[in-house]
Amino acid sequence: MIAFHWEGINRSGESIQGDISASSISEAKIELRQQGVVPKTLKKKSKPLFSMGQKKLKSSDIAVISRQLATMITSGVPLVQGVEIIGKGNANPNAQELLMTIKADLEAGHALNECLAKHPKYFDELYCNLVSAGEQSGTLDSMLQRIATYKERIETIKKKVKKALYYPAAVMAVALIVTVVLLLFVVPQFESLFKGFGADLPMFTRMVIDMSRWMQDFWWVAFFFVAAAAFSFGYLKKNSDKFNFLLDKLVLKLPVVGNIMQKAAIARYSRTLSITFAAGLPLVDALKCVSGTVGNLLYTNAVIRIRDEVAMGHTISFAMHLTKMFPNMVEQMIAIGEESGSLDDMLGKVADFYEEEVNNAVDSLSSLLEPLIMAVLGILIGGLVAAMYLPIFKLGSVV
């Protein structure tokens, strides 16, 4: 979507101006005419060179907007007016622009789910389908509340998983940076000091000095290698489905972390399927929406297979069993839910259980990693310091 600034005349003959988002200038003109505006000038808005003040919209922001809109509707505020109030009261310029665009589309006579579908970056297929179900059943306010709760819970799981992965990675990155700084700037000072000793240096010290010399002479090789590896990883992750599949497969096989990722995927699957099934979406359509939310391509493929099996007439518990991706407990609980006619409730209980499991697993991992990281840092940094002081200790013993 491209942002345009327009000036025109409304049905009353008044000169007005504003902003609109569309995929092309012709679509923007059509949208304005549908709103009863005759555009005189229409040009693409220039993006600021520095946009530090404009924060990107996150999933948590969409959850807040959903809950605010649900509150407006419950209070009896008309939908268009509610969107306008939320938009003008939002401190984020990007959110204001998004909500004003949705307001303009609503005034043009479009349904809310159609307005949201024009912004797939913020409102995915699952969100739009749930809103459509809420509009058709006349329960849009309660549906938006459920969507907000769902997004908040999913965000909580994501934050827990990110905490499990980012904390050790960040600490090790800092340790490597400190090591490089020591090799480039500190070790050479000790080397010049050792030249006046007139004695052989310990082997460990010589190894560290050789590493320091290599870093001083060929630091650009290490920098190029790291930069190339980071670029290749980012490019493959963005453009290669096969690479992402292998990466997700590897993550699931990692000790401790793999168990957390598996439980997080099952929690997302259960929570998403629960809310879609409770909203009245057909099970096959619900599974189609669920496949894009589990966060792991192995589980995405498993959900697609489950959808195909359900479309052929099999029960969802049997289809899950065929994938070999779900614990027996999950399969049994969903089978009980199918037999008792309370599948959405049983899926919610499965999601609650695995969300709690993810919380406990991340807390346990943090407790386990803290002493391990301290030991690695001690060996890495302490080893360099010890290598530099060994000749000084040797000199002291000789004296």
Tab-separated table of C-alpha atoms in Angstrom, residues 6-345:
chain	number	residue	atom	x	y	z
A	6	TRP	CA	-4.982	14.542	-1.780
A	7	GLU	CA	-6.874	17.795	-2.103
A	8	GLY	CA	-10.399	17.884	-3.501
A	9	ILE	CA	-14.026	18.970	-3.252
A	10	ASN	CA	-16.711	17.058	-1.349
A	11	ARG	CA	-20.420	16.739	-2.151
A	12	SER	CA	-21.117	20.054	-0.410
A	13	GLY	CA	-18.648	21.884	-2.633
A	14	GLU	CA	-16.175	22.419	0.193
A	15	SER	CA	-12.422	22.169	-0.359
A	16	ILE	CA	-10.967	19.403	1.797
A	17	GLN	CA	-7.715	17.477	1.982
A	18	GLY	CA	-6.389	14.341	3.601
A	19	ASP	CA	-4.346	11.175	3.211
A	20	ILE	CA	-5.298	7.816	1.710
A	21	SER	CA	-3.523	4.487	1.231
A	22	ALA	CA	-3.917	2.483	-1.976
A	23	SER	CA	-1.904	0.153	-4.182
A	24	SER	CA	-1.867	2.675	-7.072
A	25	ILE	CA	-2.867	6.245	-7.906
A	26	SER	CA	-5.825	5.031	-9.989
A	27	GLU	CA	-7.145	2.950	-7.075
A	28	ALA	CA	-6.757	5.993	-4.808
A	29	LYS	CA	-8.878	8.081	-7.216
A	30	ILE	CA	-11.571	5.383	-7.279
A	31	GLU	CA	-11.615	5.213	-3.479
A	32	LEU	CA	-11.989	9.013	-3.220
A	33	ARG	CA	-14.846	9.101	-5.732
A	34	GLN	CA	-16.618	6.359	-3.772
A	35	GLN	CA	-16.332	8.624	-0.717
A	36	GLY	CA	-17.909	11.487	-2.661
A	37	VAL	CA	-14.694	13.430	-3.173
A	38	VAL	CA	-13.616	14.916	-6.505
A	39	PRO	CA	-9.797	14.952	-6.325
A	40	LYS	CA	-8.022	18.048	-7.659
A	41	THR	CA	-4.492	17.013	-6.691
A	42	LEU	CA	-3.260	13.571	-5.712
A	43	LYS	CA	0.397	12.880	-5.070
A	44	LYS	CA	2.461	10.280	-3.310
A	45	LYS	CA	3.553	11.229	0.196
A	46	SER	CA	7.321	11.529	0.566
A	47	LYS	CA	8.824	9.495	3.363
A	48	PRO	CA	10.957	11.386	5.891
A	49	LEU	CA	14.700	10.803	5.663
A	50	PHE	CA	14.864	10.085	9.386
A	51	SER	CA	11.800	8.359	10.839
A	52	MET	CA	13.045	7.705	14.361
A	53	GLY	CA	9.823	9.047	15.865
A	54	GLN	CA	7.612	6.659	13.897
A	55	LYS	CA	7.410	3.319	15.646
A	56	LYS	CA	6.450	0.258	13.659
A	57	LEU	CA	3.155	-1.389	14.490
A	58	LYS	CA	3.633	-4.656	16.351
A	59	SER	CA	1.243	-7.515	16.992
A	60	SER	CA	0.814	-6.231	20.557
A	61	ASP	CA	-0.326	-2.846	19.157
A	62	ILE	CA	-2.936	-4.604	17.009
A	63	ALA	CA	-4.145	-6.439	20.130
A	64	VAL	CA	-4.568	-3.131	21.967
A	65	ILE	CA	-6.453	-1.612	19.021
A	66	SER	CA	-8.723	-4.678	18.881
A	67	ARG	CA	-9.565	-4.410	22.568
A	68	GLN	CA	-10.195	-0.662	22.317
A	69	LEU	CA	-12.516	-1.153	19.347
A	70	ALA	CA	-14.381	-3.928	21.165
A	71	THR	CA	-14.878	-1.586	24.132
A	72	MET	CA	-16.200	1.158	21.812
A	73	ILE	CA	-18.715	-1.188	20.179
A	74	THR	CA	-19.859	-2.579	23.548
A	75	SER	CA	-20.414	0.987	24.763
A	76	GLY	CA	-22.714	1.685	21.817
A	77	VAL	CA	-20.330	3.867	19.823
A	78	PRO	CA	-20.854	3.482	16.029
A	79	LEU	CA	-18.086	1.545	14.319
A	80	VAL	CA	-16.859	4.413	12.104
A	81	GLN	CA	-16.796	6.851	15.013
A	82	GLY	CA	-15.055	4.301	17.219
A	83	VAL	CA	-12.283	3.780	14.672
A	84	GLU	CA	-11.859	7.553	14.360
A	85	ILE	CA	-11.649	8.042	18.139
A	86	ILE	CA	-9.047	5.298	18.513
A	87	GLY	CA	-7.052	6.637	15.568
A	88	LYS	CA	-6.920	10.219	16.795
A	89	GLY	CA	-6.057	9.070	20.309
A	90	ASN	CA	-3.171	6.847	19.235
A	91	ALA	CA	0.302	8.310	19.736
A	92	ASN	CA	1.839	6.252	16.920
A	93	PRO	CA	1.620	8.077	13.549
A	94	ASN	CA	1.604	4.756	11.675
A	95	ALA	CA	-1.378	3.557	13.726
A	96	GLN	CA	-3.171	6.846	13.107
A	97	GLU	CA	-2.673	6.543	9.343
A	98	LEU	CA	-3.807	2.912	9.345
A	99	LEU	CA	-6.965	3.604	11.354
A	100	MET	CA	-7.881	6.690	9.322
A	101	THR	CA	-7.552	4.627	6.145
A	102	ILE	CA	-9.844	1.958	7.627
A	103	LYS	CA	-12.311	4.671	8.657
A	104	ALA	CA	-12.388	6.039	5.083
A	105	ASP	CA	-13.045	2.539	3.711
A	106	LEU	CA	-15.860	2.007	6.231
A	107	GLU	CA	-17.459	5.303	5.201
A	108	ALA	CA	-17.295	4.102	1.582
A	109	GLY	CA	-19.591	1.218	2.553
A	110	HIS	CA	-17.149	-1.660	2.962
A	111	ALA	CA	-17.487	-4.252	5.720
A	112	LEU	CA	-14.869	-4.161	8.469
A	113	ASN	CA	-13.270	-7.462	7.422
A	114	GLU	CA	-12.918	-6.125	3.850
A	115	CYS	CA	-11.238	-2.965	5.146
A	116	LEU	CA	-8.833	-4.985	7.271
A	117	ALA	CA	-8.015	-7.383	4.413
A	118	LYS	CA	-6.460	-4.451	2.516
A	119	HIS	CA	-3.705	-4.383	5.154
A	120	PRO	CA	-2.390	-7.992	5.283
A	121	LYS	CA	0.807	-6.787	6.931
A	122	TYR	CA	-1.170	-6.095	10.110
A	123	PHE	CA	-4.341	-8.176	9.715
A	124	ASP	CA	-3.749	-11.704	8.464
A	125	GLU	CA	-6.284	-14.134	7.015
A	126	LEU	CA	-7.101	-15.523	10.451
A	127	TYR	CA	-7.898	-12.073	11.854
A	128	CYS	CA	-10.103	-11.136	8.885
A	129	ASN	CA	-11.989	-14.455	8.981
A	130	LEU	CA	-12.718	-14.081	12.687
A	131	VAL	CA	-13.928	-10.497	12.210
A	132	SER	CA	-16.123	-11.669	9.309
A	133	ALA	CA	-17.601	-14.388	11.533
A	134	GLY	CA	-18.265	-11.797	14.250
A	135	GLU	CA	-19.977	-9.450	11.785
A	136	GLN	CA	-22.190	-12.195	10.382
A	137	SER	CA	-23.245	-13.437	13.831
A	138	GLY	CA	-23.702	-9.943	15.301
A	139	THR	CA	-21.077	-10.547	17.984
A	140	LEU	CA	-18.307	-8.325	16.654
A	141	ASP	CA	-17.524	-6.822	20.072
A	142	SER	CA	-17.050	-10.165	21.827
A	143	MET	CA	-15.121	-11.526	18.836
A	144	LEU	CA	-12.704	-8.578	18.961
A	145	GLN	CA	-12.237	-9.175	22.688
A	146	ARG	CA	-11.396	-12.813	21.988
A	147	ILE	CA	-9.002	-11.818	19.205
A	148	ALA	CA	-7.235	-9.370	21.550
A	149	THR	CA	-6.900	-12.030	24.261
A	150	TYR	CA	-5.658	-14.549	21.695
A	151	LYS	CA	-3.005	-12.164	20.334
A	152	GLU	CA	-1.844	-11.257	23.852
A	153	ARG	CA	-1.376	-14.928	24.742
A	154	ILE	CA	0.458	-15.672	21.496
A	155	GLU	CA	2.717	-12.652	22.083
A	156	THR	CA	3.471	-13.918	25.588
A	157	ILE	CA	4.621	-17.251	24.155
A	158	LYS	CA	6.740	-15.496	21.521
A	159	LYS	CA	8.434	-13.347	24.163
A	160	LYS	CA	9.177	-16.408	26.284
A	161	VAL	CA	10.721	-18.243	23.322
A	162	LYS	CA	12.739	-15.169	22.297
A	163	LYS	CA	13.981	-14.858	25.870
A	164	ALA	CA	15.167	-18.477	25.762
A	165	LEU	CA	17.045	-17.913	22.487
A	166	TYR	CA	18.269	-14.311	22.685
A	167	TYR	CA	19.690	-14.224	26.216
A	168	PRO	CA	22.515	-16.754	25.716
A	169	ALA	CA	23.155	-15.490	22.169
A	170	ALA	CA	23.497	-11.887	23.377
A	171	VAL	CA	25.858	-12.841	26.214
A	172	MET	CA	28.075	-14.916	23.919
A	173	ALA	CA	28.141	-12.100	21.339
A	174	VAL	CA	29.353	-9.668	24.008
A	175	ALA	CA	31.967	-12.210	25.121
A	176	LEU	CA	33.291	-12.542	21.561
A	177	ILE	CA	33.456	-8.754	21.139
A	178	VAL	CA	35.403	-8.414	24.402
A	179	THR	CA	37.768	-11.208	23.286
A	180	VAL	CA	38.444	-9.483	19.953
A	181	VAL	CA	39.112	-6.164	21.719
A	182	LEU	CA	41.578	-7.870	24.060
A	183	LEU	CA	43.376	-9.567	21.175
A	184	LEU	CA	43.610	-6.375	19.105
A	185	PHE	CA	44.470	-3.774	21.739
A	186	VAL	CA	45.483	-5.337	25.083
A	187	VAL	CA	47.602	-8.351	24.127
A	188	PRO	CA	49.954	-6.263	21.877
A	189	GLN	CA	50.818	-4.084	24.909
A	190	PHE	CA	51.835	-7.182	26.873
A	191	GLU	CA	53.793	-8.493	23.859
A	192	SER	CA	55.968	-5.371	23.763
A	193	LEU	CA	56.545	-5.780	27.505
A	194	PHE	CA	57.569	-9.446	27.143
A	195	LYS	CA	60.199	-8.662	24.504
A	196	GLY	CA	62.491	-7.279	27.232
A	197	PHE	CA	62.338	-10.439	29.335
A	198	GLY	CA	65.028	-12.253	27.351
A	199	ALA	CA	63.459	-15.651	28.132
A	200	ASP	CA	61.150	-18.113	26.449
A	201	LEU	CA	57.457	-17.478	26.995
A	202	PRO	CA	55.055	-20.214	28.137
A	203	MET	CA	53.365	-22.112	25.287
A	204	PHE	CA	49.904	-20.863	26.246
A	205	THR	CA	51.107	-17.242	26.133
A	206	ARG	CA	52.754	-17.789	22.732
A	207	MET	CA	49.515	-19.218	21.361
A	208	VAL	CA	47.546	-16.153	22.505
A	209	ILE	CA	50.167	-13.767	21.069
A	210	ASP	CA	50.059	-15.634	17.727
A	211	MET	CA	46.269	-15.275	17.735
A	212	SER	CA	46.641	-11.563	18.443
A	213	ARG	CA	49.139	-11.119	15.575
A	214	TRP	CA	46.797	-12.957	13.186
A	215	MET	CA	43.863	-10.750	14.250
A	216	GLN	CA	45.953	-7.590	13.713
A	217	ASP	CA	47.099	-8.705	10.254
A	218	PHE	CA	43.957	-10.436	8.998
A	219	TRP	CA	41.096	-8.880	10.965
A	220	TRP	CA	39.443	-8.007	7.677
A	221	VAL	CA	39.251	-11.716	6.795
A	222	ALA	CA	37.367	-12.464	10.018
A	223	PHE	CA	35.114	-9.441	9.490
A	224	PHE	CA	34.379	-10.444	5.900
A	225	PHE	CA	33.644	-14.033	6.939
A	226	VAL	CA	31.233	-12.951	9.693
A	227	ALA	CA	29.524	-10.395	7.421
A	228	ALA	CA	29.196	-12.929	4.576
A	229	ALA	CA	27.810	-15.559	6.942
A	230	ALA	CA	25.266	-13.098	8.387
A	231	PHE	CA	24.211	-11.896	4.920
A	232	SER	CA	23.904	-15.461	3.597
A	233	PHE	CA	21.862	-16.513	6.602
A	234	GLY	CA	19.511	-13.529	6.257
A	235	TYR	CA	19.142	-14.001	2.490
A	236	LEU	CA	18.444	-17.745	2.727
A	237	LYS	CA	16.026	-17.276	5.620
A	238	LYS	CA	14.085	-14.683	3.627
A	239	ASN	CA	14.096	-16.443	0.252
A	240	SER	CA	14.596	-20.184	0.723
A	241	ASP	CA	11.778	-22.368	2.046
A	242	LYS	CA	14.093	-25.378	2.020
A	243	PHE	CA	16.630	-23.568	4.227
A	244	ASN	CA	13.884	-22.485	6.657
A	245	PHE	CA	12.561	-26.048	6.780
A	246	LEU	CA	16.031	-27.446	7.580
A	247	LEU	CA	16.574	-24.686	10.155
A	248	ASP	CA	13.256	-25.396	11.894
A	249	LYS	CA	14.040	-29.116	11.816
A	250	LEU	CA	17.442	-28.468	13.404
A	251	VAL	CA	15.932	-26.227	16.094
A	252	LEU	CA	13.492	-28.969	17.126
A	253	LYS	CA	16.414	-31.394	17.577
A	254	LEU	CA	18.413	-29.076	19.835
A	255	PRO	CA	18.567	-30.167	23.489
A	256	VAL	CA	16.261	-28.227	25.829
A	257	VAL	CA	15.574	-25.478	23.246
A	258	GLY	CA	13.972	-27.969	20.849
A	259	ASN	CA	11.580	-29.092	23.573
A	260	ILE	CA	10.564	-25.468	24.221
A	261	MET	CA	9.967	-24.812	20.509
A	262	GLN	CA	7.855	-27.953	20.183
A	263	LYS	CA	5.678	-27.018	23.154
A	264	ALA	CA	5.320	-23.453	21.847
A	265	ALA	CA	4.180	-24.736	18.437
A	266	ILE	CA	1.607	-27.056	20.040
A	267	ALA	CA	0.357	-24.208	22.253
A	268	ARG	CA	-0.105	-21.912	19.230
A	269	TYR	CA	-1.804	-24.665	17.253
A	270	SER	CA	-4.241	-25.465	20.060
A	271	ARG	CA	-4.986	-21.825	20.938
A	272	THR	CA	-5.569	-20.776	17.319
A	273	LEU	CA	-7.720	-23.804	16.461
A	274	SER	CA	-9.745	-23.271	19.643
A	275	ILE	CA	-10.661	-19.657	18.825
A	276	THR	CA	-11.405	-20.376	15.141
A	277	PHE	CA	-13.557	-23.406	15.923
A	278	ALA	CA	-15.440	-21.515	18.641
A	279	ALA	CA	-16.061	-18.660	16.172
A	280	GLY	CA	-17.986	-21.038	13.943
A	281	LEU	CA	-15.486	-21.372	11.116
A	282	PRO	CA	-15.636	-24.732	9.276
A	283	LEU	CA	-12.895	-27.021	10.554
A	284	VAL	CA	-11.124	-27.264	7.184
A	285	ASP	CA	-11.049	-23.448	6.846
A	286	ALA	CA	-9.929	-23.115	10.472
A	287	LEU	CA	-7.025	-25.502	9.886
A	288	LYS	CA	-6.005	-23.482	6.829
A	289	CYS	CA	-5.743	-20.378	9.040
A	290	VAL	CA	-3.937	-22.311	11.770
A	291	SER	CA	-1.200	-23.559	9.412
A	292	GLY	CA	0.323	-20.094	9.157
A	293	THR	CA	0.437	-19.377	12.890
A	294	VAL	CA	2.322	-22.320	14.464
A	295	GLY	CA	5.755	-20.749	13.900
A	296	ASN	CA	7.569	-23.864	12.665
A	297	LEU	CA	7.509	-25.217	9.107
A	298	LEU	CA	7.462	-28.853	10.249
A	299	TYR	CA	4.280	-28.168	12.197
A	300	THR	CA	2.939	-26.042	9.332
A	301	ASN	CA	3.281	-29.038	7.014
A	302	ALA	CA	1.723	-31.260	9.679
A	303	VAL	CA	-1.325	-28.957	9.979
A	304	ILE	CA	-1.717	-28.912	6.181
A	305	ARG	CA	-1.729	-32.713	6.209
A	306	ILE	CA	-4.262	-32.694	9.043
A	307	ARG	CA	-6.471	-30.359	6.973
A	308	ASP	CA	-6.287	-32.704	3.970
A	309	GLU	CA	-7.152	-35.732	6.112
A	310	VAL	CA	-10.091	-33.910	7.742
A	311	ALA	CA	-11.343	-32.856	4.299
A	312	MET	CA	-11.373	-36.574	3.382
A	313	GLY	CA	-13.623	-37.315	6.352
A	314	HIS	CA	-11.200	-38.412	9.076
A	315	THR	CA	-11.379	-37.089	12.626
A	316	ILE	CA	-8.868	-34.445	13.646
A	317	SER	CA	-7.378	-36.661	16.376
A	318	PHE	CA	-6.755	-39.457	13.848
A	319	ALA	CA	-5.225	-36.992	11.389
A	320	MET	CA	-2.939	-35.650	14.124
A	321	HIS	CA	-1.837	-39.197	14.959
A	322	LEU	CA	-0.783	-39.777	11.337
A	323	THR	CA	1.616	-36.809	11.408
A	324	LYS	CA	3.645	-38.235	14.356
A	325	MET	CA	4.207	-34.628	15.500
A	326	PHE	CA	1.944	-34.466	18.560
A	327	PRO	CA	2.282	-36.152	21.981
A	328	ASN	CA	-0.165	-38.924	22.772
A	329	MET	CA	-1.738	-36.836	25.547
A	330	VAL	CA	-2.715	-34.103	23.081
A	331	GLU	CA	-4.219	-36.628	20.663
A	332	GLN	CA	-6.237	-38.289	23.451
A	333	MET	CA	-7.554	-34.990	24.855
A	334	ILE	CA	-8.680	-33.823	21.411
A	335	ALA	CA	-10.287	-37.203	20.743
A	336	ILE	CA	-12.261	-36.813	23.997
A	337	GLY	CA	-13.251	-33.295	22.949
A	338	GLU	CA	-14.534	-34.586	19.608
A	339	GLU	CA	-16.558	-37.355	21.241
A	340	SER	CA	-18.064	-35.040	23.869
A	341	GLY	CA	-18.796	-32.188	21.451
A	342	SER	CA	-16.562	-29.752	23.351
A	343	LEU	CA	-13.568	-29.586	21.024
A	344	ASP	CA	-12.991	-25.831	21.415
A	345	ASP	CA	-12.989	-26.122	25.219
